[in-house]
Amino acid sequence: MNWKIKFNKTDIIIIGILICSAVYHYSTTIKTKPRITLEEEVRLHSGNFNGLDYVDLGLPSGNLWEQDNEGAREYWECGFFTAWGETDEKTEYSDLTYKTYNEKILNKFTTPVFDKKGKICGRTLKDEFFSKKYDLIRRIPTQKDYEELIKECTWEYLEYAGNLLGTSKRNGNTIVFPLTGRKIGEAHEHGFGYYWTSSLNIEDPSQAYYFHISTEKKPCIKTAERYYGMCTRYITAGFSSDKKQLN
């Protein structure tokens, strides 16, 4: 059976108007609402100081978190794996290859933290001065720095990218942490993300605190043997959108 549909001039004009309207709406929508990739989103919310990209999350502390891991050239790369208190990568991460188990050596790398009674309640890695000109300090985050980050962001695992995305509750800016894995002995264990803090576990000085991320749970702080190989993310203590003075 052959079907023939007849249109009069009025029908053709109406159809033409509808088509033009749809094309115009689609073209303006594409121009005003482009698809934002993860890479573009991260770059949009980042700044640069002395050649290093940072993310201003509007944190109460004023900390500016670097966008990339230490030793990484892009935000999705793992970067360097180092034992706690060390600066060089190596082929084996064990107590036999660890340099700072000796207390005298450890004291060269750490600064004591005192409680209200004047007793040492912890140790952190010594600060590295980032820029004397601006009096900014580039350093490894402490346990408290990471606890602030966890509290002040919402967290989402991006399965297609293999990264954990943190979004600031204060200004909507974002930070990305790849699931780096860790190195023990000569093996590279995958599946989670491990980032050293600069804080030593005072109850068991053979261990230090680290930032732990996974695909399912909210990030948290745990402890591990100091000789494990983990990644590091630096912060710069300085200006933030919510702070008018340097830390």
CSV table of C-alpha atoms in Angstrom, one decimal:
chain,number,residue,atom,x,y,z
A,1,MET,CA,0.0,0.0,0.0
A,2,ASN,CA,1.4,3.4,-1.0
A,3,TRP,CA,0.9,6.3,1.4
A,4,LYS,CA,1.2,9.8,0.1
A,5,ILE,CA,1.2,12.8,2.4
A,6,LYS,CA,0.3,16.1,1.1
A,7,PHE,CA,1.4,19.4,2.6
A,8,ASN,CA,0.0,22.8,1.8
A,9,LYS,CA,2.1,26.0,1.9
A,10,THR,CA,1.1,26.7,5.5
A,11,ASP,CA,2.2,23.3,6.7
A,12,ILE,CA,5.6,23.7,4.9
A,13,ILE,CA,6.1,27.1,6.5
A,14,ILE,CA,5.3,25.8,10.0
A,15,ILE,CA,7.7,22.8,9.5
A,16,GLY,CA,10.4,25.1,8.3
A,17,ILE,CA,10.0,27.4,11.3
A,18,LEU,CA,10.2,24.4,13.7
A,19,ILE,CA,13.3,23.1,12.0
A,20,CYS,CA,15.1,26.5,12.2
A,21,SER,CA,14.1,26.9,15.8
A,22,ALA,CA,15.5,23.5,16.7
A,23,VAL,CA,18.7,24.1,14.9
A,24,TYR,CA,19.2,27.6,16.5
A,25,HIS,CA,18.4,26.2,20.0
A,26,TYR,CA,20.9,23.3,19.5
A,27,SER,CA,23.7,25.6,18.2
A,28,THR,CA,23.3,28.1,21.1
A,29,THR,CA,23.2,25.3,23.6
A,30,ILE,CA,26.5,23.9,22.3
A,31,LYS,CA,28.2,27.3,22.4
A,32,THR,CA,27.0,28.3,25.9
A,33,LYS,CA,27.3,24.9,27.6
A,34,PRO,CA,30.4,23.1,26.2
A,35,ARG,CA,31.3,19.7,27.5
A,36,ILE,CA,33.9,20.2,30.3
A,37,THR,CA,36.4,17.4,30.5
A,38,LEU,CA,38.1,16.5,33.8
A,39,GLU,CA,41.4,18.0,32.5
A,40,GLU,CA,39.7,21.3,31.6
A,41,GLU,CA,37.9,21.4,34.9
A,42,VAL,CA,41.1,20.9,36.9
A,43,ARG,CA,43.0,23.5,34.9
A,44,LEU,CA,40.1,26.0,35.2
A,45,HIS,CA,40.3,25.8,39.0
A,46,SER,CA,44.1,25.9,39.3
A,47,GLY,CA,46.7,28.7,39.6
A,48,ASN,CA,50.5,28.7,39.2
A,49,PHE,CA,53.2,29.9,41.4
A,50,ASN,CA,56.9,29.6,40.6
A,51,GLY,CA,56.2,27.1,37.9
A,52,LEU,CA,54.0,24.8,40.1
A,53,ASP,CA,50.3,24.4,39.7
A,54,TYR,CA,48.1,24.7,42.8
A,55,VAL,CA,44.5,24.5,43.7
A,56,ASP,CA,42.9,27.1,45.9
A,57,LEU,CA,40.1,25.3,47.8
A,58,GLY,CA,39.2,28.2,50.1
A,59,LEU,CA,40.3,26.2,53.1
A,60,PRO,CA,40.2,27.9,56.6
A,61,SER,CA,44.0,27.2,57.0
A,62,GLY,CA,44.8,29.1,53.8
A,63,ASN,CA,46.7,26.0,52.4
A,64,LEU,CA,47.1,25.9,48.7
A,65,TRP,CA,47.3,22.3,47.5
A,66,GLU,CA,49.5,21.4,44.6
A,67,GLN,CA,47.8,19.9,41.6
A,68,ASP,CA,50.3,17.2,40.8
A,69,ASN,CA,52.1,14.6,42.9
A,70,GLU,CA,55.8,15.2,43.7
A,71,GLY,CA,57.7,14.0,40.6
A,72,ALA,CA,54.6,13.9,38.3
A,73,ARG,CA,54.2,16.1,35.2
A,74,GLU,CA,50.5,15.6,34.9
A,75,TYR,CA,47.8,15.3,37.6
A,76,TRP,CA,47.0,11.7,36.7
A,77,GLU,CA,50.6,10.5,37.1
A,78,CYS,CA,51.8,8.8,40.3
A,79,GLY,CA,55.1,10.6,40.5
A,80,PHE,CA,57.9,9.6,42.9
A,81,PHE,CA,57.6,6.8,45.5
A,82,THR,CA,59.6,7.4,48.6
A,83,ALA,CA,59.9,6.0,52.1
A,84,TRP,CA,58.9,8.4,54.9
A,85,GLY,CA,61.6,11.0,55.5
A,86,GLU,CA,63.5,10.1,52.3
A,87,THR,CA,63.7,12.0,49.0
A,88,ASP,CA,65.0,9.4,46.5
A,89,GLU,CA,63.3,6.5,44.8
A,90,LYS,CA,64.8,3.0,44.9
A,91,THR,CA,64.2,-0.5,43.7
A,92,GLU,CA,63.5,-2.1,47.1
A,93,TYR,CA,61.5,-0.7,50.0
A,94,SER,CA,62.3,-2.6,53.1
A,95,ASP,CA,63.7,-2.0,56.6
A,96,LEU,CA,67.1,-3.1,55.3
A,97,THR,CA,67.2,-0.2,52.7
A,98,TYR,CA,65.5,2.4,55.0
A,99,LYS,CA,67.8,5.2,56.2
A,100,THR,CA,66.0,6.8,59.1
A,101,TYR,CA,65.3,4.0,61.6
A,102,ASN,CA,68.2,5.2,63.7
A,103,GLU,CA,66.8,7.8,66.2
A,104,LYS,CA,69.8,10.2,65.7
A,105,ILE,CA,69.2,10.2,62.0
A,106,LEU,CA,65.5,10.6,62.4
A,107,ASN,CA,65.9,13.7,64.5
A,108,LYS,CA,67.7,15.4,61.6
A,109,PHE,CA,64.6,15.0,59.5
A,110,THR,CA,61.9,15.8,62.0
A,111,THR,CA,60.7,18.6,64.2
A,112,PRO,CA,59.1,17.8,67.6
A,113,VAL,CA,55.5,18.7,68.3
A,114,PHE,CA,54.7,19.6,71.9
A,115,ASP,CA,51.4,19.3,73.8
A,116,LYS,CA,50.0,21.8,76.3
A,117,LYS,CA,52.2,20.4,79.1
A,118,GLY,CA,55.4,20.9,77.1
A,119,LYS,CA,55.9,17.2,76.3
A,120,ILE,CA,56.7,15.9,72.9
A,121,CYS,CA,53.4,14.4,71.5
A,122,GLY,CA,54.5,13.9,67.9
A,123,ARG,CA,57.0,14.7,65.2
A,124,THR,CA,56.6,16.1,61.7
A,125,LEU,CA,59.1,16.4,58.8
A,126,LYS,CA,61.0,19.6,58.8
A,127,ASP,CA,59.5,22.4,56.5
A,128,GLU,CA,61.1,23.1,53.2
A,129,PHE,CA,61.3,26.8,52.4
A,130,PHE,CA,59.6,27.4,49.1
A,131,SER,CA,60.1,31.1,48.5
A,132,LYS,CA,61.9,33.5,50.9
A,133,LYS,CA,60.8,36.4,48.7
A,134,TYR,CA,57.1,35.8,49.5
A,135,ASP,CA,57.7,34.0,52.8
A,136,LEU,CA,55.7,31.1,51.5
A,137,ILE,CA,56.5,27.6,52.7
A,138,ARG,CA,56.2,24.5,50.5
A,139,ARG,CA,55.9,21.4,52.7
A,140,ILE,CA,54.5,17.9,53.0
A,141,PRO,CA,51.0,18.1,54.6
A,142,THR,CA,50.6,17.0,58.2
A,143,GLN,CA,47.9,14.7,59.4
A,144,LYS,CA,45.8,17.7,60.4
A,145,ASP,CA,46.2,19.2,56.9
A,146,TYR,CA,44.8,16.1,55.4
A,147,GLU,CA,42.0,15.9,58.0
A,148,GLU,CA,41.0,19.4,57.0
A,149,LEU,CA,41.0,18.5,53.3
A,150,ILE,CA,38.8,15.4,53.9
A,151,LYS,CA,36.3,17.5,55.9
A,152,GLU,CA,36.1,20.5,53.6
A,153,CYS,CA,35.6,18.5,50.4
A,154,THR,CA,33.0,16.1,48.9
A,155,TRP,CA,34.6,13.0,47.3
A,156,GLU,CA,33.7,11.1,44.2
A,157,TYR,CA,35.6,8.2,42.5
A,158,LEU,CA,35.8,8.7,38.7
A,159,GLU,CA,35.9,5.2,37.3
A,160,TYR,CA,36.6,6.2,33.7
A,161,ALA,CA,39.6,8.2,34.9
A,162,GLY,CA,40.8,6.1,37.8
A,163,ASN,CA,41.1,9.1,40.0
A,164,LEU,CA,39.4,10.4,43.2
A,165,LEU,CA,37.9,13.9,42.7
A,166,GLY,CA,37.5,16.2,45.7
A,167,THR,CA,35.2,19.2,45.4
A,168,SER,CA,35.6,22.1,47.8
A,169,LYS,CA,32.4,22.8,49.9
A,170,ARG,CA,33.5,26.4,50.1
A,171,ASN,CA,34.2,27.5,46.5
A,172,GLY,CA,33.5,24.5,44.3
A,173,ASN,CA,37.1,24.2,43.2
A,174,THR,CA,38.5,20.7,42.6
A,175,ILE,CA,41.5,18.5,43.3
A,176,VAL,CA,42.4,15.1,41.9
A,177,PHE,CA,44.2,12.2,43.5
A,178,PRO,CA,45.2,9.2,41.4
A,179,LEU,CA,45.1,5.7,42.9
A,180,THR,CA,48.8,5.3,43.1
A,181,GLY,CA,49.2,2.1,44.9
A,182,ARG,CA,52.3,1.6,47.1
A,183,LYS,CA,55.6,-0.2,47.0
A,184,ILE,CA,56.7,-2.8,49.5
A,185,GLY,CA,59.9,-4.7,48.9
A,186,GLU,CA,60.3,-4.9,45.1
A,187,ALA,CA,56.5,-5.2,44.5
A,188,HIS,CA,54.1,-2.5,43.4
A,189,GLU,CA,50.7,-3.1,45.1
A,190,HIS,CA,47.8,-1.5,43.2
A,191,GLY,CA,44.1,-0.8,43.9
A,192,PHE,CA,44.3,2.1,46.4
A,193,GLY,CA,46.0,5.5,46.8
A,194,TYR,CA,48.7,6.1,49.4
A,195,TYR,CA,50.1,9.5,50.3
A,196,TRP,CA,52.5,10.2,53.1
A,197,THR,CA,51.8,12.9,55.7
A,198,SER,CA,54.7,14.5,57.5
A,199,SER,CA,53.4,13.2,60.8
A,200,LEU,CA,55.1,10.4,62.8
A,201,ASN,CA,53.0,8.0,64.8
A,202,ILE,CA,54.3,8.9,68.3
A,203,GLU,CA,52.8,5.7,69.8
A,204,ASP,CA,54.8,3.6,67.4
A,205,PRO,CA,57.7,5.6,65.9
A,206,SER,CA,58.3,2.8,63.3
A,207,GLN,CA,55.1,4.0,61.6
A,208,ALA,CA,53.9,7.3,60.1
A,209,TYR,CA,50.5,8.6,59.1
A,210,TYR,CA,49.3,8.5,55.5
A,211,PHE,CA,46.3,9.7,53.4
A,212,HIS,CA,44.4,6.6,52.2
A,213,ILE,CA,41.9,6.7,49.2
A,214,SER,CA,39.9,3.9,47.6
A,215,THR,CA,37.2,3.4,45.0
A,216,GLU,CA,34.4,3.0,47.5
A,217,LYS,CA,34.9,4.7,50.8
A,218,LYS,CA,35.6,8.3,51.9
A,219,PRO,CA,39.3,9.1,52.2
A,220,CYS,CA,40.8,8.5,55.7
A,221,ILE,CA,44.0,8.7,57.7
A,222,LYS,CA,45.9,5.5,58.5
A,223,THR,CA,49.3,4.4,59.7
A,224,ALA,CA,52.0,2.3,58.0
A,225,GLU,CA,55.6,1.2,58.3
A,226,ARG,CA,57.9,4.1,57.4
A,227,TYR,CA,59.9,2.1,54.9
A,228,TYR,CA,56.9,1.6,52.6
A,229,GLY,CA,57.2,3.5,49.2
A,230,MET,CA,54.3,6.0,48.9
A,231,CYS,CA,53.6,9.1,46.9
A,232,THR,CA,53.6,12.7,48.2
A,233,ARG,CA,51.5,15.8,47.5
A,234,TYR,CA,52.9,19.1,48.6
A,235,ILE,CA,51.1,22.2,49.9
A,236,THR,CA,52.0,25.8,50.0
A,237,ALA,CA,51.0,27.8,53.1
A,238,GLY,CA,50.0,31.2,51.9
A,239,PHE,CA,47.2,33.2,50.4
A,240,SER,CA,43.8,31.6,49.8
A,241,SER,CA,40.5,33.1,48.7
A,242,ASP,CA,39.2,33.1,52.3
A,243,LYS,CA,42.5,34.4,53.8
A,244,LYS,CA,43.9,37.9,53.5
A,245,GLN,CA,47.2,37.2,55.2
A,246,LEU,CA,49.9,34.6,54.9
A,247,ASN,CA,49.9,31.7,57.3
